[in-house]
Coordinates of C-alpha atoms in Angstrom, one line a residue:
Chain A
M253 CA 27.6 14.7 -25.6
T254 CA 27.5 14.9 -21.9
I255 CA 24.6 13.3 -20.1
K256 CA 23.0 16.6 -19.3
Q257 CA 23.0 17.7 -23.0
G258 CA 21.7 14.3 -23.8
A259 CA 18.7 14.7 -21.5
V260 CA 17.8 18.2 -22.8
A261 CA 18.1 16.8 -26.5
S262 CA 15.9 14.0 -25.6
R263 CA 13.3 16.4 -23.9
I264 CA 13.3 18.6 -27.0
T265 CA 12.9 15.4 -29.1
R266 CA 10.0 14.5 -27.0
L267 CA 8.5 18.0 -27.3
G268 CA 8.8 17.7 -31.1
R269 CA 7.2 14.5 -31.2
R270 CA 4.3 15.6 -29.0
G271 CA 3.9 18.6 -31.5
C272 CA 3.8 16.4 -34.4
D273 CA 1.4 13.8 -32.5
L274 CA -1.0 16.9 -32.0
I275 CA -1.0 18.1 -35.6
E276 CA -1.5 14.5 -36.7
S277 CA -4.4 14.0 -34.5
L278 CA -6.0 17.3 -35.3
G279 CA -5.8 16.1 -39.2
R280 CA -7.4 12.8 -38.2
A281 CA -10.0 14.6 -36.3
G282 CA -10.6 17.0 -39.5
V283 CA -10.8 14.2 -41.8
F284 CA -13.1 12.2 -39.5
L285 CA -15.5 15.1 -39.2
A286 CA -15.5 15.6 -43.1
Q287 CA -16.2 11.9 -43.7
S288 CA -18.9 11.6 -41.0
A289 CA -20.8 15.1 -41.0
V290 CA -20.9 15.9 -44.7
G291 CA -23.6 14.1 -46.9
V292 CA -27.2 13.7 -47.5
P293 CA -29.0 11.9 -44.8
S294 CA -31.3 8.9 -45.8
A295 CA -34.7 8.4 -44.2
E296 CA -33.1 5.9 -41.9
G297 CA -30.4 8.4 -40.9
I298 CA -33.0 10.9 -39.9
R299 CA -34.9 8.4 -37.8
L300 CA -31.5 7.7 -36.1
W301 CA -30.9 11.4 -35.8
I302 CA -34.2 11.9 -33.9
R303 CA -33.5 9.1 -31.5
Q304 CA -30.1 10.7 -30.7
L305 CA -31.7 14.1 -30.3
H306 CA -33.8 12.6 -27.7
F307 CA -30.6 11.2 -25.9
V308 CA -28.5 14.2 -25.9
G309 CA -31.0 16.9 -26.1
V310 CA -34.3 15.9 -24.2
L311 CA -32.4 14.0 -21.6
S312 CA -30.0 17.0 -20.8
L313 CA -32.9 19.4 -20.5
A314 CA -33.4 18.9 -16.6
I315 CA -29.7 19.5 -15.6
V316 CA -29.5 22.7 -18.1
L317 CA -32.7 24.2 -16.9
V318 CA -32.4 23.9 -13.3
S319 CA -28.7 25.3 -13.7
G320 CA -30.2 28.2 -15.7
L321 CA -32.6 29.0 -13.0
F322 CA -30.1 29.0 -10.3
I323 CA -27.7 31.1 -12.3
G324 CA -30.4 33.6 -13.1
M325 CA -31.2 33.8 -9.4
V326 CA -27.8 34.3 -8.4
L327 CA -27.1 36.8 -10.8
A328 CA -30.1 39.0 -9.8
L329 CA -29.1 38.6 -6.1
Q330 CA -25.4 39.8 -6.8
G331 CA -26.5 42.3 -9.3
Y332 CA -29.1 43.8 -6.9
T333 CA -26.6 44.1 -4.0
I334 CA -24.2 46.2 -6.3
L335 CA -26.9 48.1 -8.3
I336 CA -28.6 49.2 -5.2
D337 CA -25.6 51.0 -4.1
F338 CA -25.9 53.3 -7.2
G339 CA -29.7 53.5 -7.0
A340 CA -29.8 51.7 -10.2
E341 CA -31.6 48.5 -9.3
D342 CA -34.1 49.3 -12.0
A343 CA -31.4 48.2 -14.4
L344 CA -31.4 44.7 -12.9
G345 CA -33.5 43.3 -15.8
Q346 CA -31.0 44.5 -18.3
M347 CA -28.0 43.2 -16.5
V348 CA -29.3 39.7 -16.0
A349 CA -30.7 39.4 -19.5
L350 CA -27.4 40.5 -21.1
S351 CA -25.1 38.6 -18.9
L352 CA -27.1 35.4 -19.8
L353 CA -27.6 36.0 -23.4
R354 CA -24.2 37.1 -24.4
E355 CA -22.1 35.0 -22.0
L356 CA -23.4 32.7 -19.4
A357 CA -26.0 30.8 -21.3
P358 CA -23.8 29.6 -24.3
V359 CA -20.9 29.0 -22.1
V360 CA -22.4 27.2 -19.1
A361 CA -24.9 25.3 -21.3
A362 CA -21.9 24.1 -23.2
L363 CA -19.9 23.0 -20.2
L364 CA -22.9 21.1 -18.8
F365 CA -23.5 19.7 -22.2
A366 CA -19.9 18.4 -22.4
G367 CA -20.3 16.9 -19.0
R368 CA -23.7 15.2 -19.4
A369 CA -23.9 14.5 -23.2
G370 CA -20.4 14.7 -24.5
S371 CA -18.9 12.3 -22.0
A372 CA -21.8 9.9 -22.7
L373 CA -21.3 10.1 -26.4
T374 CA -17.5 9.3 -26.1
A375 CA -18.1 6.4 -23.7
E376 CA -21.0 4.9 -25.8
I377 CA -19.1 5.1 -29.2
G378 CA -15.9 3.9 -27.4
L379 CA -17.8 0.8 -25.9
M380 CA -19.1 0.0 -29.4
K381 CA -15.6 0.2 -30.7
A382 CA -14.1 -2.0 -27.8
T383 CA -16.8 -4.8 -28.5
E384 CA -16.0 -4.8 -32.1
Q385 CA -19.5 -3.4 -33.0
L386 CA -18.0 -0.9 -35.2
T387 CA -15.8 -3.1 -37.0
S388 CA -18.5 -5.8 -37.5
M389 CA -20.7 -2.9 -38.9
E390 CA -18.0 -2.0 -41.4
M391 CA -17.8 -5.8 -42.3
I392 CA -21.7 -5.8 -43.0
G393 CA -20.9 -3.1 -45.4
V394 CA -22.3 -0.3 -43.4
D395 CA -20.2 2.8 -42.9
P396 CA -20.1 3.4 -39.0
L397 CA -19.1 7.0 -39.6
R398 CA -22.4 7.6 -41.4
R399 CA -24.6 5.3 -39.3
V400 CA -23.1 5.9 -35.8
V401 CA -21.3 9.1 -35.8
A402 CA -23.3 11.4 -38.0
P403 CA -26.6 11.1 -36.2
R404 CA -24.8 11.8 -33.0
F405 CA -22.9 14.7 -34.2
W406 CA -25.7 16.4 -35.8
A407 CA -28.1 15.8 -32.8
G408 CA -25.5 17.5 -30.5
V409 CA -25.0 20.5 -33.1
V410 CA -28.9 21.0 -33.1
A411 CA -29.6 20.3 -29.4
L412 CA -27.1 22.5 -27.6
P413 CA -28.2 25.9 -29.2
I414 CA -31.8 24.8 -28.2
L415 CA -30.8 24.1 -24.7
T416 CA -29.0 27.4 -24.6
V417 CA -32.3 29.3 -25.4
G418 CA -34.0 27.1 -22.6
F419 CA -31.2 28.1 -20.3
S420 CA -31.5 31.9 -21.0
V421 CA -35.4 31.9 -20.6
V422 CA -35.4 30.1 -17.3
G423 CA -32.4 32.2 -16.2
I424 CA -34.2 35.5 -16.9
W425 CA -37.3 34.0 -15.1
G426 CA -35.0 33.1 -12.1
G427 CA -33.7 36.6 -12.1
Y428 CA -37.4 37.8 -12.0
L429 CA -38.2 35.7 -9.2
V430 CA -35.4 37.0 -7.0
G431 CA -35.3 40.5 -8.1
V432 CA -38.9 41.3 -8.4
E433 CA -40.7 38.8 -6.3
W434 CA -38.2 38.6 -3.5
L435 CA -36.1 41.8 -3.5
G436 CA -39.0 44.1 -4.5
V437 CA -37.4 45.6 -7.8
F438 CA -40.4 47.3 -9.8
E439 CA -41.7 44.7 -12.3
G440 CA -42.2 47.2 -15.0
S441 CA -38.7 48.5 -15.1
Y442 CA -37.3 44.9 -14.8
W443 CA -39.0 44.0 -18.1
S444 CA -39.0 47.3 -19.9
N445 CA -35.3 48.0 -19.3
M446 CA -34.4 44.5 -20.5
Q447 CA -36.7 45.2 -23.6
A448 CA -35.1 48.6 -24.4
S449 CA -31.5 47.3 -24.2
V450 CA -31.4 43.8 -25.6
G451 CA -30.7 43.9 -29.2
F452 CA -31.9 41.0 -31.2
I453 CA -29.0 40.8 -33.6
N454 CA -26.3 42.0 -31.5
D455 CA -27.0 40.1 -28.1
I456 CA -29.4 37.2 -28.9
G457 CA -28.0 36.6 -32.4
N458 CA -24.3 36.7 -31.2
G459 CA -25.1 34.5 -28.2
M460 CA -26.7 32.0 -30.6
I461 CA -23.6 32.1 -33.0
K462 CA -21.5 31.4 -29.9
S463 CA -23.7 28.5 -29.0
V464 CA -23.5 27.0 -32.4
V465 CA -19.7 27.2 -32.4
F466 CA -19.6 25.5 -29.0
A467 CA -22.1 22.9 -30.0
V468 CA -20.0 21.9 -33.1
V469 CA -16.7 21.7 -31.1
V470 CA -18.1 20.1 -28.1
T471 CA -19.8 17.3 -30.0
W472 CA -16.9 16.9 -32.6
I473 CA -14.5 16.5 -29.7
A474 CA -16.8 13.9 -28.2
V475 CA -17.5 11.8 -31.0
F476 CA -13.9 11.8 -32.1
Q477 CA -12.5 10.9 -28.7
G478 CA -15.0 8.0 -28.8
Y479 CA -14.1 6.9 -32.2
D480 CA -10.1 7.4 -31.8
L481 CA -9.8 5.8 -28.4
M482 CA -7.8 2.7 -27.5
P483 CA -10.4 0.0 -27.2
T484 CA -9.7 -1.1 -23.5
S485 CA -11.5 0.1 -20.4
E486 CA -8.6 2.2 -19.4
G487 CA -8.7 3.9 -23.0
I488 CA -12.3 4.6 -22.5
S489 CA -12.1 6.1 -19.3
R490 CA -9.2 8.2 -20.4
A491 CA -11.2 9.4 -23.6
T492 CA -14.2 10.2 -21.6
T493 CA -12.1 12.4 -19.1
R494 CA -10.3 14.0 -22.3
T495 CA -13.7 14.9 -23.8
V496 CA -14.6 16.9 -20.8
V497 CA -11.3 18.6 -20.2
Y498 CA -10.7 19.4 -24.0
S499 CA -14.3 20.5 -24.5
S500 CA -14.4 22.8 -21.5
L501 CA -11.0 24.4 -22.5
A502 CA -12.1 24.7 -26.0
V503 CA -15.4 26.5 -24.9
L504 CA -13.7 28.9 -22.5
G505 CA -10.9 29.7 -25.0
L506 CA -13.2 30.2 -27.9
D507 CA -15.7 32.2 -26.0
F508 CA -12.8 34.6 -25.2
I509 CA -12.0 35.0 -28.9
L510 CA -15.6 35.1 -30.0
T511 CA -16.3 37.8 -27.4
A512 CA -13.3 39.8 -28.6
V513 CA -14.6 39.7 -32.1
M514 CA -18.4 40.3 -31.4
F515 CA -18.3 42.9 -28.5
G516 CA -14.7 43.9 -28.2
G517 CA -14.6 46.0 -31.4
L518 CA -11.9 43.8 -32.9
Chain B
M190 CA -17.8 -25.6 -59.4
S191 CA -14.8 -23.5 -60.3
T192 CA -11.5 -24.6 -59.3
V193 CA -10.0 -21.0 -59.2
P194 CA -9.3 -20.2 -55.6
F195 CA -11.5 -17.8 -54.0
I196 CA -9.0 -15.9 -52.0
E197 CA -5.4 -15.6 -52.9
V198 CA -3.0 -14.0 -50.6
E199 CA 0.2 -13.0 -52.2
N200 CA 3.6 -12.1 -50.5
L201 CA 1.8 -10.3 -47.7
Y202 CA 3.9 -7.7 -45.4
F203 CA 2.4 -6.1 -42.4
S204 CA 3.6 -4.4 -39.4
R205 CA 2.3 -2.5 -36.6
G206 CA 4.5 0.0 -35.1
D207 CA 8.1 -1.4 -34.9
S208 CA 7.0 -5.1 -34.9
E209 CA 6.6 -6.9 -38.1
I210 CA 3.5 -9.2 -38.0
F211 CA 3.6 -10.7 -41.5
R212 CA 6.9 -11.3 -43.5
G213 CA 5.7 -12.7 -46.8
V214 CA 2.5 -14.7 -46.4
N215 CA 1.2 -16.7 -49.2
M216 CA -2.0 -18.6 -49.3
T217 CA -4.7 -19.6 -51.6
I218 CA -8.0 -20.4 -50.1
P219 CA -10.4 -22.8 -52.3
R220 CA -13.9 -22.2 -53.1
G221 CA -16.6 -24.1 -51.0
K222 CA -14.0 -25.6 -48.5
V223 CA -13.3 -24.9 -44.9
T224 CA -9.8 -23.5 -44.5
A225 CA -8.3 -23.1 -41.2
I226 CA -5.6 -20.7 -40.1
M227 CA -3.8 -21.8 -37.0
G228 CA -0.9 -20.8 -35.0
P229 CA 0.1 -19.7 -31.3
S230 CA -1.6 -16.5 -29.8
G231 CA 0.0 -13.3 -31.0
T232 CA 1.0 -14.4 -34.5
G233 CA -1.7 -12.1 -36.1
K234 CA -4.3 -14.5 -37.1
T235 CA -6.9 -12.1 -36.2
T236 CA -5.0 -9.3 -38.1
L237 CA -5.0 -11.6 -41.1
L238 CA -8.7 -11.9 -41.3
K239 CA -8.8 -8.0 -41.2
L240 CA -6.4 -7.7 -44.0
I241 CA -8.6 -10.1 -46.0
G242 CA -11.7 -8.2 -45.0
G243 CA -10.0 -4.9 -46.1
Q244 CA -9.9 -3.2 -42.8
L245 CA -6.4 -3.0 -42.6
T246 CA -3.9 -2.2 -45.6
P247 CA -0.7 -4.3 -46.1
D248 CA 2.7 -2.7 -46.3
K249 CA 3.4 -4.9 -49.3
G250 CA 1.7 -7.8 -51.2
R251 CA -1.9 -8.2 -52.1
V252 CA -5.2 -10.0 -51.2
L253 CA -7.3 -11.0 -54.3
I254 CA -10.8 -12.1 -53.5
D255 CA -12.6 -13.5 -56.5
G256 CA -10.1 -11.7 -58.7
D257 CA -10.3 -8.2 -56.9
D258 CA -7.5 -6.8 -55.2
V259 CA -9.2 -5.9 -52.0
H260 CA -7.0 -2.9 -51.0
R261 CA -7.3 -1.2 -54.5
L262 CA -11.0 -1.0 -54.6
S263 CA -12.8 2.1 -54.0
R264 CA -14.6 2.6 -50.8
K265 CA -17.9 1.9 -52.5
A266 CA -16.6 -1.3 -54.3
L267 CA -15.1 -2.5 -51.0
F268 CA -18.4 -2.2 -49.1
A269 CA -20.1 -4.0 -52.1
L270 CA -17.5 -6.7 -51.7
R271 CA -18.3 -7.0 -48.0
K272 CA -22.0 -7.8 -48.7
R273 CA -20.7 -11.0 -50.2
M274 CA -18.8 -11.9 -47.0
G275 CA -19.8 -12.4 -43.4
M276 CA -17.6 -12.3 -40.5
L277 CA -18.1 -13.8 -37.0
F278 CA -16.3 -11.9 -34.4
Q279 CA -14.6 -13.2 -31.3
S280 CA -17.0 -11.3 -29.0
G281 CA -20.1 -11.8 -31.3
A282 CA -20.2 -8.0 -31.8
L283 CA -23.9 -7.8 -31.7
F284 CA -25.3 -4.3 -31.8
S285 CA -26.2 -3.7 -28.1
D286 CA -29.0 -1.3 -28.9
L287 CA -30.9 -3.8 -30.8
D288 CA -32.6 -7.1 -29.9
V289 CA -31.7 -10.5 -31.3
Y290 CA -34.2 -10.2 -34.1
E291 CA -33.0 -6.7 -35.2
N292 CA -29.5 -7.7 -35.2
V293 CA -30.1 -10.5 -37.7
A294 CA -32.4 -8.2 -39.7
F295 CA -29.8 -5.4 -39.8
P296 CA -27.8 -6.5 -42.9
L297 CA -31.1 -7.2 -44.7
R298 CA -32.6 -3.9 -43.9
V299 CA -29.6 -1.9 -45.0
H300 CA -28.9 -3.9 -48.2
T301 CA -32.3 -4.9 -49.4
D302 CA -35.6 -3.3 -50.2
L303 CA -37.5 -6.5 -49.0
P304 CA -40.9 -6.0 -47.5
D305 CA -41.1 -6.5 -43.7
A306 CA -43.0 -9.8 -44.1
M307 CA -40.1 -11.2 -46.0
I308 CA -37.4 -9.8 -43.9
R309 CA -39.5 -11.5 -41.0
D310 CA -39.2 -14.9 -42.9
L311 CA -35.7 -14.7 -43.6
V312 CA -34.6 -13.6 -40.0
L313 CA -36.8 -16.5 -38.5
L314 CA -35.3 -19.1 -40.9
K315 CA -31.7 -18.0 -40.0
L316 CA -32.4 -18.0 -36.3
Q317 CA -34.0 -21.4 -36.7
A318 CA -30.8 -22.6 -38.3
V319 CA -28.9 -21.7 -35.3
G320 CA -31.6 -22.9 -32.9
L321 CA -32.5 -19.6 -31.4
R322 CA -35.8 -18.7 -33.0
G323 CA -37.3 -18.6 -29.5
A324 CA -34.8 -16.1 -28.5
R325 CA -35.7 -13.5 -31.0
H326 CA -37.0 -10.7 -28.4
L327 CA -34.0 -11.1 -26.1
T328 CA -31.3 -8.1 -25.8
P329 CA -27.5 -8.9 -26.5
A330 CA -27.0 -8.5 -22.7
E331 CA -29.5 -11.3 -21.9
L332 CA -27.5 -13.9 -24.1
S333 CA -24.7 -16.2 -22.9
G334 CA -21.6 -16.2 -24.7
G335 CA -22.5 -19.2 -26.8
M336 CA -25.7 -17.8 -27.7
A337 CA -24.4 -14.5 -28.7
R338 CA -22.2 -16.2 -31.1
R339 CA -24.9 -18.2 -32.7
V340 CA -26.9 -14.9 -33.2
A341 CA -23.9 -13.4 -34.7
L342 CA -23.4 -16.4 -36.9
A343 CA -27.2 -16.1 -38.1
R344 CA -26.5 -12.3 -38.8
A345 CA -23.3 -13.2 -40.6
V346 CA -25.3 -15.4 -43.1
A347 CA -28.3 -13.2 -43.3
L348 CA -27.4 -12.1 -46.7
D349 CA -26.4 -15.4 -48.0
P350 CA -22.6 -14.5 -48.4
E351 CA -20.1 -16.6 -50.3
L352 CA -17.5 -16.4 -47.8
I353 CA -17.6 -16.4 -44.0
L354 CA -14.5 -15.4 -41.9
Y355 CA -14.6 -16.9 -38.4
D356 CA -12.4 -15.2 -35.8
E357 CA -11.7 -17.6 -32.8
P358 CA -15.1 -19.2 -33.0
F359 CA -14.4 -21.7 -30.2
V360 CA -12.6 -19.4 -27.6
G361 CA -14.1 -19.3 -24.2
Q362 CA -17.1 -21.9 -25.0
D363 CA -18.2 -24.8 -22.7
P364 CA -18.0 -28.0 -24.5
I365 CA -21.7 -28.1 -25.3
S366 CA -21.7 -24.9 -27.2
M367 CA -18.3 -25.7 -28.7
G368 CA -19.9 -28.9 -30.2
V369 CA -23.0 -26.9 -31.4
L370 CA -20.7 -24.4 -33.1
V371 CA -18.6 -27.1 -34.7
Q372 CA -21.7 -28.6 -36.2
L373 CA -23.2 -25.3 -37.3
I374 CA -20.0 -24.1 -39.3
K375 CA -20.0 -27.6 -40.9
R376 CA -23.5 -27.7 -41.7
L377 CA -23.7 -24.1 -43.0
N378 CA -20.7 -24.6 -45.1
Q379 CA -22.4 -27.6 -46.9
A380 CA -25.8 -26.5 -47.0
L381 CA -24.9 -22.9 -48.2
N382 CA -21.9 -23.9 -50.4
L383 CA -19.9 -21.5 -48.6
T384 CA -16.2 -20.7 -48.4
S385 CA -15.2 -20.5 -44.9
V386 CA -12.0 -19.3 -43.2
V387 CA -11.4 -20.2 -39.6
V388 CA -8.9 -18.7 -37.5
S389 CA -8.4 -20.6 -34.3
H390 CA -6.0 -22.3 -32.0
D391 CA -8.4 -25.0 -30.9
I392 CA -6.7 -27.9 -32.5
K393 CA -9.2 -30.6 -32.0
E394 CA -12.3 -28.6 -33.2
T395 CA -10.3 -27.1 -36.0
L396 CA -9.1 -30.5 -37.3
T397 CA -12.6 -31.9 -37.5
I398 CA -14.1 -29.2 -39.5
A399 CA -11.1 -27.9 -41.7
D400 CA -10.6 -29.3 -45.2
Y401 CA -7.2 -27.7 -45.3
L402 CA -5.0 -25.8 -42.8
Y403 CA -2.5 -23.3 -42.7
F404 CA -0.1 -23.0 -40.0
I405 CA 1.4 -19.5 -39.2
S406 CA 4.3 -18.7 -37.1
E407 CA 6.8 -15.8 -36.8
G408 CA 5.3 -14.0 -39.7
H409 CA 5.4 -16.9 -42.2
V410 CA 3.4 -19.9 -43.4
V411 CA 5.5 -22.6 -41.8
A412 CA 3.3 -25.6 -42.9
H413 CA 0.1 -26.2 -44.7
G414 CA -1.9 -29.3 -45.7
T415 CA -4.9 -31.4 -44.9
P416 CA -5.4 -32.2 -41.2
A417 CA -3.6 -35.6 -41.7
D418 CA -0.5 -33.9 -43.3
L419 CA -0.2 -31.5 -40.3
D420 CA -0.8 -34.2 -37.8
A421 CA 2.3 -35.9 -39.3
N422 CA 4.3 -32.8 -39.9
Q423 CA 7.8 -32.9 -38.3
D424 CA 8.4 -29.2 -38.0
A425 CA 9.2 -28.6 -34.4
R426 CA 6.9 -25.4 -34.4
V427 CA 4.1 -27.2 -35.7
K428 CA 4.7 -30.4 -33.5
Q429 CA 4.9 -28.2 -30.2
F430 CA 1.5 -26.6 -31.2
I431 CA -0.6 -29.6 -32.3
H432 CA 0.7 -31.7 -29.4
G433 CA 0.2 -28.7 -26.8
E434 CA 3.8 -29.0 -25.5
P435 CA 4.5 -26.2 -22.8
D436 CA 8.1 -25.7 -24.0
G437 CA 9.8 -25.9 -27.3
P438 CA 10.4 -23.4 -30.2
V439 CA 7.8 -21.2 -28.5
P440 CA 9.6 -20.7 -25.1
F441 CA 7.9 -21.1 -21.9
H442 CA 9.9 -18.1 -20.5
Y443 CA 9.5 -14.6 -21.8
P444 CA 13.1 -13.2 -22.6
A445 CA 14.9 -12.4 -19.4
S446 CA 18.4 -12.1 -18.0
A447 CA 20.0 -15.2 -16.3
F448 CA 17.8 -16.4 -13.4
Y449 CA 20.3 -16.8 -10.6
P450 CA 22.0 -13.1 -10.7
D451 CA 18.7 -11.7 -11.2
M452 CA 17.3 -13.3 -8.0
L453 CA 20.4 -12.3 -6.2
G454 CA 19.9 -8.6 -7.4
D455 CA 23.2 -8.4 -9.1
T456 CA 22.1 -7.4 -12.4
V457 CA 19.5 -5.1 -14.0
I458 CA 16.5 -6.5 -15.9
Q459 CA 17.4 -6.7 -19.6
G460 CA 14.9 -4.1 -20.7
D461 CA 16.3 -1.5 -18.5
A462 CA 19.9 -2.0 -19.5
K463 CA 21.2 0.6 -21.7

């Protein structure tokens, strides 16, 4: 084999190995999810879950609501300048509500959640691993998957859809502030057009389904990255970055697929 | 007291990645005694404890604890067995979200249905034994390294285990807390009739508390015996370790190419050579 052929072959080998590593880690992540998330919680488990709900949910409220407000306001501003050209500014409420409920609230809330709560979950679990807390828990005879991972996973799965609802509500209100209070769209048409066009199942329901899917994926990535990382300071920083990157890509990619299935007539 | 050994390690093989860590380790650890496992850093002493605790699975061979093959137990049976053993980690590994009191109470709360008043009594007794009853409200972040290790010890004995595994209990301690820990390990072992396994490379401390020692090097047990036996051992590896000689079978230099050509830039470093 010439040197060039050798280099090509080794590159192909590397690619293959990467593929195998990827499939293997997907398998590990799947087993990990099954072992930690499935099962009947104890009273203690519920107490831990409520505590985590506070950490990942309540403490993420501020960033999610403020972002929702601004996004609603920007939507109304941009929508108004386009709709006014067609004399259709009465449809502003409909536009703001549909964009938020179908797309922006689930996606943006999930991205913010990945940055705010997901990275914190990864770092926390990772640090527990690095300081042998998970091992010592195992040696005490308590399964860290049930005790540490499960409450955090379920807290994330419950918190994100609720945050998404808050995001939508505040966003619609932000649109109202800009559209009606500032730009002078007629208040009656803002709300009644919204009421007439937003379907409960088709828009709100589909948006919520998206949000639940994102919640599962983002929290799963976060807890798995924390549990699976190399227990060093470098490993923790890398895993935290990976959580945010993988979560964002997964959310945006899944959003396209879900949108295609829900609204694209597939 | 039964004379059947508490732990039997039979022909244990373990490798991590490409490096073989154990190549046929055999050990018997008697009941009610302090057994020390010594050896240079990087010989896998901590790994051996993890194999005994069932956190790692060997490639070959088995570990029997009180007659049960640790690696053939179901997850449930393994967790039940672990209730009978305590482990003291190098870092202490206290739960950072709980205070000292709750850390010691943790095993009691998860494994027993005792009322709070009883748990309080037990926790305070264990903390009294390690001299930290007054520190019960501190968080792990507020403890010094030695105190953290003592709290961890109180937690390890909270359920009155039959076996305690100590992972490098003396590393990074000042002479005072070192003395305290030596005392504690000895006293606890006698008072509670425990079986203790101490992994360490602190010779002086280990020789004072151990009833029996195993010396591991290059994946094998190279020597074992009482402290006096090991002190008199003529094996070069054991001698170098016990007497702390900088050069010997464990070389001072990491493997490298010849020194002069390397310095003159005539040669590539061994690892790069194809």
